Every structure is written in structure tokens, then in C-alpha cells.
Short mmCIF file of C-alpha atoms and ligand atoms in Angstrom, two decimals:
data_model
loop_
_atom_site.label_atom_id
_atom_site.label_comp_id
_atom_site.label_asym_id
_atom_site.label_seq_id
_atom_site.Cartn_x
_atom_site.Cartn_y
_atom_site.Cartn_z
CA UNK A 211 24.29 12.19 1.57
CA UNK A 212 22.27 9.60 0.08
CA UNK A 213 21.98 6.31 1.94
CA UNK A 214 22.34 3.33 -0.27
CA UNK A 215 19.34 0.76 1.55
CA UNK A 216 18.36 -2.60 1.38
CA UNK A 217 14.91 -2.79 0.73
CA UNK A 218 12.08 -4.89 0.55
CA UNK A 219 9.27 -3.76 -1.58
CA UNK A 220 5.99 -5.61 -2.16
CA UNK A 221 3.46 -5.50 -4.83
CA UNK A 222 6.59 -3.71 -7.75
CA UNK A 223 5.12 -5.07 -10.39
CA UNK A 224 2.38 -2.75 -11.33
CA UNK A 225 1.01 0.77 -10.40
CA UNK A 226 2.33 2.48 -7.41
CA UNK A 227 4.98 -0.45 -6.68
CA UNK A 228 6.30 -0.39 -10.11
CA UNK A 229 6.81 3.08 -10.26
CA UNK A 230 8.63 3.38 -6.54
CA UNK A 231 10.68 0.59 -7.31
CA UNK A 232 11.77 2.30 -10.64
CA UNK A 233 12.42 5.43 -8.62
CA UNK A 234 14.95 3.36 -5.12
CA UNK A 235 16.59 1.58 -7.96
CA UNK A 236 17.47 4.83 -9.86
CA UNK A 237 19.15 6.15 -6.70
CA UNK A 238 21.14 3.09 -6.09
CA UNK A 239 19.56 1.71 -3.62
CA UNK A 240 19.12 -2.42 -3.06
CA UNK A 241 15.85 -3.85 -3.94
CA UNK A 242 14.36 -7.37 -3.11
CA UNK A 243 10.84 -6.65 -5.62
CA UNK A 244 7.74 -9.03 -5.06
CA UNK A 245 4.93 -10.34 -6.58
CA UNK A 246 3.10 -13.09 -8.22
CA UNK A 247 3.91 -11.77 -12.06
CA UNK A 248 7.20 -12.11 -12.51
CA UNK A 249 8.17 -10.08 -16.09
CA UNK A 250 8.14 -6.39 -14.97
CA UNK A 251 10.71 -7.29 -12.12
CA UNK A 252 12.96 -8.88 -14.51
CA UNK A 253 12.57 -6.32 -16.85
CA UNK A 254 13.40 -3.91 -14.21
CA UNK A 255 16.33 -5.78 -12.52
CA UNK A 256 17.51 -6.41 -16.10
CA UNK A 257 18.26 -2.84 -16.29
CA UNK A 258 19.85 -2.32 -13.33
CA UNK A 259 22.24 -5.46 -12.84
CA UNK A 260 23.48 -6.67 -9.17
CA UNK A 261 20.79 -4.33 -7.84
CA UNK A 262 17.77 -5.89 -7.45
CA UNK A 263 16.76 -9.31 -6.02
CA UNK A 264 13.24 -10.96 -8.02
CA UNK A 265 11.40 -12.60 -5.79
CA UNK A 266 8.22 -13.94 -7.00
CA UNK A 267 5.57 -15.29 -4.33
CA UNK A 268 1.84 -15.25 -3.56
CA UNK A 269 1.68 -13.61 -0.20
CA UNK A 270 -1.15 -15.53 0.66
CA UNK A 271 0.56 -18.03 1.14
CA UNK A 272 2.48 -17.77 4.37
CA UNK A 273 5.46 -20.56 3.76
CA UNK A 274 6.61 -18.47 0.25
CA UNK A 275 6.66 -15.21 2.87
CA UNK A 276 9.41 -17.38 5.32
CA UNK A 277 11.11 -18.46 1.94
CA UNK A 278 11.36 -14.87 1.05
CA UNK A 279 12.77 -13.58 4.34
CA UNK A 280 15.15 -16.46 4.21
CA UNK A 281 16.66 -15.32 0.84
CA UNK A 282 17.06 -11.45 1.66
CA UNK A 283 18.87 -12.95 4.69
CA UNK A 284 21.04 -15.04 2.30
CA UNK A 285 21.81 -11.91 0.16
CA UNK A 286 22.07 -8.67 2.65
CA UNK A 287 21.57 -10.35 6.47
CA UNK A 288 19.67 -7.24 6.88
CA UNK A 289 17.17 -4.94 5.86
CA UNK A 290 16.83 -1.27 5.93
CA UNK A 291 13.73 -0.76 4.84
CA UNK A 292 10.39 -3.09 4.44
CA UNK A 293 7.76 -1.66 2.27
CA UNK A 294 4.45 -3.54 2.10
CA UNK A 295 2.78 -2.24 -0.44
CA UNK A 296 0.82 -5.24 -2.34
CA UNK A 297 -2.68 -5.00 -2.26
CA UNK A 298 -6.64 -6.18 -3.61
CA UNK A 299 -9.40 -4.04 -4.16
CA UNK A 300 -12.65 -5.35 -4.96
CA UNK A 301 -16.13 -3.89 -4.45
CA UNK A 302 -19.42 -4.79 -2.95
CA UNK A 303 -22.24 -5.37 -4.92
CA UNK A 304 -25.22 -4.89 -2.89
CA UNK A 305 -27.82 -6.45 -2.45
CA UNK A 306 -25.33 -9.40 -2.52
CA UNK A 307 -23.34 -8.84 0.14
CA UNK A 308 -20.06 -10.76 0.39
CA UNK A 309 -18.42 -12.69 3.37
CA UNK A 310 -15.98 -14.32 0.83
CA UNK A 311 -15.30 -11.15 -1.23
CA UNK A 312 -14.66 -9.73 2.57
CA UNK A 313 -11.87 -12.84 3.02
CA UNK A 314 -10.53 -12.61 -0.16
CA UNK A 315 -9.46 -8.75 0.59
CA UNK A 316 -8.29 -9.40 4.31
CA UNK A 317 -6.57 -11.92 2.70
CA UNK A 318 -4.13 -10.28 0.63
CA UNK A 319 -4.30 -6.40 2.79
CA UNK A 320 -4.16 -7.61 6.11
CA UNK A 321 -2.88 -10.81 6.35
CA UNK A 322 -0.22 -11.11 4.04
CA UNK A 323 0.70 -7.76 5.24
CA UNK A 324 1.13 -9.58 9.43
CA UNK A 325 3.05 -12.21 7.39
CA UNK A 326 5.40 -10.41 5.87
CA UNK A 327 5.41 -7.86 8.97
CA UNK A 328 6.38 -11.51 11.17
CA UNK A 329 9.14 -12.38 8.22
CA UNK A 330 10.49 -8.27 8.09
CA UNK A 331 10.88 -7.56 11.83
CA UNK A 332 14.09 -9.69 12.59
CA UNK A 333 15.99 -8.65 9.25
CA UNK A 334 14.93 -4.90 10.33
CA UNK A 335 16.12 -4.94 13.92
CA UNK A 336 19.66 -5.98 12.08
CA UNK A 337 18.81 -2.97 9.87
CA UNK A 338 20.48 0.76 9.69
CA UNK A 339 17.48 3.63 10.36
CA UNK A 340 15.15 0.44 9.89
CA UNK A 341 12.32 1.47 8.92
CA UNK A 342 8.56 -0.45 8.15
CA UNK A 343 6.28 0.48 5.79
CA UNK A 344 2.70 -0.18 5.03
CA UNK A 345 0.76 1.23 2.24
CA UNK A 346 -2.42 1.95 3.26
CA UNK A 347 -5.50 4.28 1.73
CA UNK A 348 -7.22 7.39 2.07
CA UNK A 349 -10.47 5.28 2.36
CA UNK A 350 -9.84 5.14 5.92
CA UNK A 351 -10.56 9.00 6.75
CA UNK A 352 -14.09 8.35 4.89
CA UNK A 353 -16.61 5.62 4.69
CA UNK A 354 -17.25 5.11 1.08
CA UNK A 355 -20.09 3.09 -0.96
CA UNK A 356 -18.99 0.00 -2.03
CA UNK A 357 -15.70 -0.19 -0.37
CA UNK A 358 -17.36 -2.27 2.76
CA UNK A 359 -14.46 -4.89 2.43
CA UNK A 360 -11.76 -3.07 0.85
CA UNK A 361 -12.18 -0.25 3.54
CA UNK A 362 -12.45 -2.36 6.33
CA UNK A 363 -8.95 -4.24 5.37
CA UNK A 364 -7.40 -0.48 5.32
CA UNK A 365 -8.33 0.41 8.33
CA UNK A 366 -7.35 -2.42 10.09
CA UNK A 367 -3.84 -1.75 8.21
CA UNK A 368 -4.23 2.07 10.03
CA UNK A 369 -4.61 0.72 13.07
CA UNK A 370 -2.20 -2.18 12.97
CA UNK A 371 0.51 0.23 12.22
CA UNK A 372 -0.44 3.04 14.44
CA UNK A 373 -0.59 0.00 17.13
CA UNK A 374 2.92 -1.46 16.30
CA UNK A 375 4.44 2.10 15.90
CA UNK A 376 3.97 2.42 19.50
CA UNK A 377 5.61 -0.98 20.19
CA UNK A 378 8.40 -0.62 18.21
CA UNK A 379 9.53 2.76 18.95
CA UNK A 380 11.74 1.58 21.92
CA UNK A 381 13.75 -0.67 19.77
CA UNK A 382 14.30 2.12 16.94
CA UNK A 383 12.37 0.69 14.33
CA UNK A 384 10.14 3.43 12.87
CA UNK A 385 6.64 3.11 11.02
CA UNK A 386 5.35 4.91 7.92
CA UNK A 387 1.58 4.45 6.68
CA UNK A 388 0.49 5.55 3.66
CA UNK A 389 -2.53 6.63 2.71
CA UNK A 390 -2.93 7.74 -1.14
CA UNK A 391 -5.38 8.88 -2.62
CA UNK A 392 -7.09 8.15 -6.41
CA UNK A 393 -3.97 6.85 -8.03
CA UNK A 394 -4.17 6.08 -11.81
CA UNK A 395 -3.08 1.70 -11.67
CA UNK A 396 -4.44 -1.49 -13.13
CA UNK A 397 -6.12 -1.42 -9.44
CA UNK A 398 -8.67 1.91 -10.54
CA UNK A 399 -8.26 1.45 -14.12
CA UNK A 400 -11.73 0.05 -14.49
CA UNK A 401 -13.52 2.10 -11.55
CA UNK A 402 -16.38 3.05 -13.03
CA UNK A 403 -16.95 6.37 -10.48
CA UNK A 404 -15.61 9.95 -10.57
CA UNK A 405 -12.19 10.02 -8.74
CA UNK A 406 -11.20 13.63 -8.21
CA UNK A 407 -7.37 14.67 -7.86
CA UNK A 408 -6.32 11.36 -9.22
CA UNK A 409 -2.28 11.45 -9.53
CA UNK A 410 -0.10 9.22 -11.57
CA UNK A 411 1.75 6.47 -10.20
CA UNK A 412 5.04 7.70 -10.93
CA UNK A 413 3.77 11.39 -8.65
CA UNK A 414 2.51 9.13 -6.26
CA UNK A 415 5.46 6.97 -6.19
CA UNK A 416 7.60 10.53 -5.64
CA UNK A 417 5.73 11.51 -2.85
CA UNK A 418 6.06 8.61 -0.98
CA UNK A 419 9.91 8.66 -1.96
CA UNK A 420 9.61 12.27 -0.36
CA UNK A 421 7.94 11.11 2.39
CA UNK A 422 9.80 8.17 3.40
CA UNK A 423 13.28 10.28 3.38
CA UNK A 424 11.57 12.97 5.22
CA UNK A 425 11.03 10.21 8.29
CA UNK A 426 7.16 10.79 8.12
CA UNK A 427 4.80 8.53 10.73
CA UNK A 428 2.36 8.85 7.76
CA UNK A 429 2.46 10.17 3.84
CA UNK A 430 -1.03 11.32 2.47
CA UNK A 431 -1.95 12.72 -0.65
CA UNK A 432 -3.39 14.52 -2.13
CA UNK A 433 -3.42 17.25 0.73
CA UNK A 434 -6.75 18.93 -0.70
CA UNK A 435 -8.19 15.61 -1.36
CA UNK A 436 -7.49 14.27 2.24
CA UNK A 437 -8.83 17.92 3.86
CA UNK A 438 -12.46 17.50 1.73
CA UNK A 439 -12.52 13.28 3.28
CA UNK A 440 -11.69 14.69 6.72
CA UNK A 441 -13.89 17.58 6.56
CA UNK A 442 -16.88 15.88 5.53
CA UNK A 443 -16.04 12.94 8.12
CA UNK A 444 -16.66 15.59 10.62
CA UNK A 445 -19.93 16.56 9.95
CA UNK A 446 -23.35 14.94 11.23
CA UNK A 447 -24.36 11.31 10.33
CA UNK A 448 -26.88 12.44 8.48
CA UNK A 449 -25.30 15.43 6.55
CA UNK A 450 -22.20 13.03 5.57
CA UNK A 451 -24.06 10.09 4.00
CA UNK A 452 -26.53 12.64 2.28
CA UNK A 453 -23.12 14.32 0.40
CA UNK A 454 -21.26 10.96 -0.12
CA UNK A 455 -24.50 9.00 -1.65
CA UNK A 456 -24.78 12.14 -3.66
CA UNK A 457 -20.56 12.56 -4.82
CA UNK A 458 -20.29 8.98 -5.27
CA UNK A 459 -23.79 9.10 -7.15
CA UNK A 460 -22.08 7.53 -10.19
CA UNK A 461 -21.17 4.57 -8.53
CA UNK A 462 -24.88 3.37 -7.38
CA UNK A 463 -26.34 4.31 -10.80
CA UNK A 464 -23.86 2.02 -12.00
CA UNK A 465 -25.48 -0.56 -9.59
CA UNK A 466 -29.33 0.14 -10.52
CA UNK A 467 -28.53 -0.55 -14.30
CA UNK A 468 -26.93 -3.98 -13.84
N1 LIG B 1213 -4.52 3.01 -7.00
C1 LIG B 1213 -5.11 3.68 -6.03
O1 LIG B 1213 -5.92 4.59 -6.28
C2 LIG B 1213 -4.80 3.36 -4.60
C3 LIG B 1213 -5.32 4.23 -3.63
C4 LIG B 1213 -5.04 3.96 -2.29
C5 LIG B 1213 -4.26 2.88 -1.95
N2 LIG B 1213 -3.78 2.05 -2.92
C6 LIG B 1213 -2.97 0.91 -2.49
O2 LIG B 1213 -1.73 0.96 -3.15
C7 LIG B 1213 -1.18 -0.35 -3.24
C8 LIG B 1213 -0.73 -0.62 -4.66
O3 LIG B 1213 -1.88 -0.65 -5.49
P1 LIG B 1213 -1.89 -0.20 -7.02
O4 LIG B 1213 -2.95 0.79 -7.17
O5 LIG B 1213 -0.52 0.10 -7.48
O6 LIG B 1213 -2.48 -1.53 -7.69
P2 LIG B 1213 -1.88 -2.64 -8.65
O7 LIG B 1213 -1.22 -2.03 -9.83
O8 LIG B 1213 -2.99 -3.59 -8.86
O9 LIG B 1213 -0.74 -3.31 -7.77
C9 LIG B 1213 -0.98 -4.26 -6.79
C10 LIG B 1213 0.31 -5.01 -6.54
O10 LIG B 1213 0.09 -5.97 -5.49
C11 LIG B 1213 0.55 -7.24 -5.94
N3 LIG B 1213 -0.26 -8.31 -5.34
C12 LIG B 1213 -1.61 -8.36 -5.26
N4 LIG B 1213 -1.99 -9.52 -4.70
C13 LIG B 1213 -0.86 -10.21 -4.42
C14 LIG B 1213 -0.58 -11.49 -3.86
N5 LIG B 1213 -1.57 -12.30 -3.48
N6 LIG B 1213 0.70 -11.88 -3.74
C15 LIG B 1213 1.70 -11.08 -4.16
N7 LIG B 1213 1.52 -9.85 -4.68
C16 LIG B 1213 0.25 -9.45 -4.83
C17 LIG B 1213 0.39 -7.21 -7.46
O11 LIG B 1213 1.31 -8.09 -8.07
P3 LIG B 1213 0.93 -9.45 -8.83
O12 LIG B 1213 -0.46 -9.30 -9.38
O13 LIG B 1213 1.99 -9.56 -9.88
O14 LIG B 1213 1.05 -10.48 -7.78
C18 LIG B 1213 0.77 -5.77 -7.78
O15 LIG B 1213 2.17 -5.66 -7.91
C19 LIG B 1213 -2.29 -1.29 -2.74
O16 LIG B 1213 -2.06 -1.65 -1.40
C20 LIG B 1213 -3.54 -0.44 -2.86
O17 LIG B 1213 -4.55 -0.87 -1.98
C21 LIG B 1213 -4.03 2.26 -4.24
#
């Protein structure tokens, strides 16, 4: 039997978010959706009416995360499941490197992911099979050019959750990370590098849907994608930033001609 949740979801109005919300709401399940642009949560809420809370905040900003927590409270008093998906990606552009471009990214993946983690914890201990969700990357099993900021802030995520899982385990709360790889969003739309095995959002947004009703401690995809990162993570310093400078070869042409 299906479970009808309460949910929180982050970052629904575009991509990966958008697609998963479109998916919960389709099975009947109750959605608070987030984000700064507030049109494509209307637009979705519109069509399913009494379902879905619209919530528009910038989770940077820590006082709209309390306001948000306050009005799920209002609504359900509880909440099932907290998915914190919103996310930045921008890249390096060496020589230049970036401190700020580094803030900007913890910014929006790290810390507004604590924040919201702070404002989600109390409404999921009131929560039935709560569970707390952070959508992470692939990045993490491989250093990648470029992604010295945008990596970084996922792996801190990794760890965060793989940290927390252990803490909240004794109080029944479970964790899922998620680690995706090339998805085709407004986030990649203007990479300008190859990105093998990229999936649509709406098959992404499916396999996390799998995932998360399987009970998995992480969802990553996809699997052959994942093996070839992990794999060449493995091998010798040398030998694995001689094949990624080459694979991602694209990326620092890009670089020389600009
Ligand atoms: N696409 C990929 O290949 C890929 C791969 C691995 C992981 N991911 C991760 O998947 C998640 C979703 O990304 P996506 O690819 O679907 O990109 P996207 O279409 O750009 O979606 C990002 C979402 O985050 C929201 N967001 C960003 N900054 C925000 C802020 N300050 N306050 C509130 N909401 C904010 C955006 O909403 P507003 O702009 O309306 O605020 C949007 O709904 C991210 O965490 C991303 O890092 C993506």
C-alpha cells in the first residue's frame, strides 16, 4: 500500500526537483515545493488542488528557512519526508581562482542545506517513517576539472549526511544521499564538456522515487557511470589525472580559447 506523505521538497521548480515533484504529487502524496521562482509551483499546485503547499524563499537566507518550517507546521504539524534538493553549480576558471565563487556555492549546497536540515529535524521526529534527504552528486566519487567549488560543497553534503545518518539512527529518522549523475537541467544545459550517460530529469526523478521507497542509505545513477568514476578513483595519482585531463579534454580547450 501506498503511503500518502507529507513532504518537503526543495529546489521543484526546475530540472530534477520539478520532475520529482510532478512524480509525489501524481501519487497523492502532500507536497510543501520551494524555491525562489515561484510560476512552475503554481502551475503545478494548480493542477493538483489541496495538494501542494508553494512556498517561495531564498534559502540563503536563514530567517525565510524558520518561516518555512513554521508554515508546514501550520498546515501538517509534521513531516514525513524532507528532501533537500536545491542546488548551484558554477565552475572555476583558472587561472582566476575564486574564493567568492567558492562562497557563493557553499552558500546555497551546504549551508542552506544545515538550515533547512536545523528547520526539518523537529517536524521529522513528529513524522511517520521520517525520512531526510539530501541530493548530492556523483562528483564526489571523482575529482573533476573545474568543479574545485562545486565538488567541494558535494562532498561536504556526503559527509554531512553520512555523519548525521549515524546520529540519527537511534531516534528512527533515516538518511538518503543522492548522488546523480549527468542529468539533462537548466543546471548542465550550457556545460560546454562531453557528459556521458546523461539521463533526463523525469528518469532521474524515477529513480530517486525508486530509491527513496526502496529505503536506500544512498541512490546513484547511472550504475555504469558511477563504476567508470570509482574505478578510475582507484587507480594511481598519476594514472587518474592523466585519463581525467584527457576525458574532460573538452572542457580545458574550452578554457585556452577564451
Ligand atoms: N543536473 C545534473 O547533472 C546534476 C548532477 C548531480 C547533482 N545535481 C544536483 O541536483 C540538484 C538539482 O539540480 P538541477 O540539475 O535540477 O538544477 P536546476 O534545474 O538548476 O535546479 C536547481 C533548483 O534549486 C533551486 N535553488 C537554487 N538556488 C536556490 C536558492 N538560493 N534558494 C532557493 N532555491 C534555490 C532552484 O530554484 P529557483 O532558481 O527558482 O530558486 C531550482 O529549483 C542540485 O542539488 C544539483 O547540484 C544535478
Amino acid at each position: 500500500m501506498n503511503l500518502q506523505r507529507r513532504i518537503w521538497l526543495t529546489g521543484a521548480s526546475s530540472g530534477i526537483g520539478l520532475a520529482l515533484a510532478e512524480l509525489l504529487a501524481a501519487e497523492g502524496h502532500r507536497l510543501a515545493l520551494t524555491a525562489r521562482r515561484r510560476e512552475p509551483l503554481l502551475e503545478l499546485a494548480a493542477r493538483y488542488p489541496g495538494q501542494i503547499l508553494v512556498i517561495t524563499a531564498d534559502l540563503t537566507d536563514r530567517d525565510a528557512i524558520g518561516e518555512i518550517a513554521e508554515q508546514i507546521d501550520a498546515a501538517w504539524g509534521a513531516l514525513d519526508w524532507a528532501i533537500l534538493n536545491a542546488g548551484a553549480c558554477e565552475y572555476m576558471e583558472l587561472p582566476a581562482f575564486s574564493a567568492s565563487l567558492v562562497e557563493r556555492v557553499m552558500q546555497v549546497n551546504v549551508l542552506a542545506t544545515a538550515n533547512c536540515i536545523e528547520a526539518a529535524l523537529p517536524l521529522l521526529r513528529r513524522g511517520t517513517q521520517p525520512r531526510l534527504v539530501a541530493v548530492g552528486s556523483s562528483v564526489t566519487y571523482l575529482p573533476l576539472p573545474r568543479a574545485e567549488a562545486y565538488g567541494a560543497s558535494k562532498a561536504a553534503l556526503r559527509y554531512l549526511m553520512q555523519s548525521l545518518e549515524l546520529d540519527l539512527v537511534d531516534e528512527g529518522i533515516a538518511t538518503t544521499l543522492v548522488s546523480p549523475g549527468f542529468v539533462e537541467t537548466p543546471m548542465t544545459a550550457n556545460n560546454d564538456f562531453p557528459m556521458p550517460m546523461q539521463l533526463t530529469s523525469a528518469r532521474a526523478a524515477q529513480r530517486i522515487l525508486i530509491g527513496l521507497e526502496r529505503g536506500k542509505r544512498e541512490i546513484r545513477f547511472p550504475g555504469p557511470f558511477i563504476a567508470i568514476l570509482r574505478l578510475v578513483a582507484a587507480l594511481p595519482g598519476w594514472l587518474r589525472v592523466a585519463l581525467t585531463k584527457r576525458k574532460t579534454g573538452a572542457a580545458s580547450q574550452h578554457q585556452e580559447t577564451n
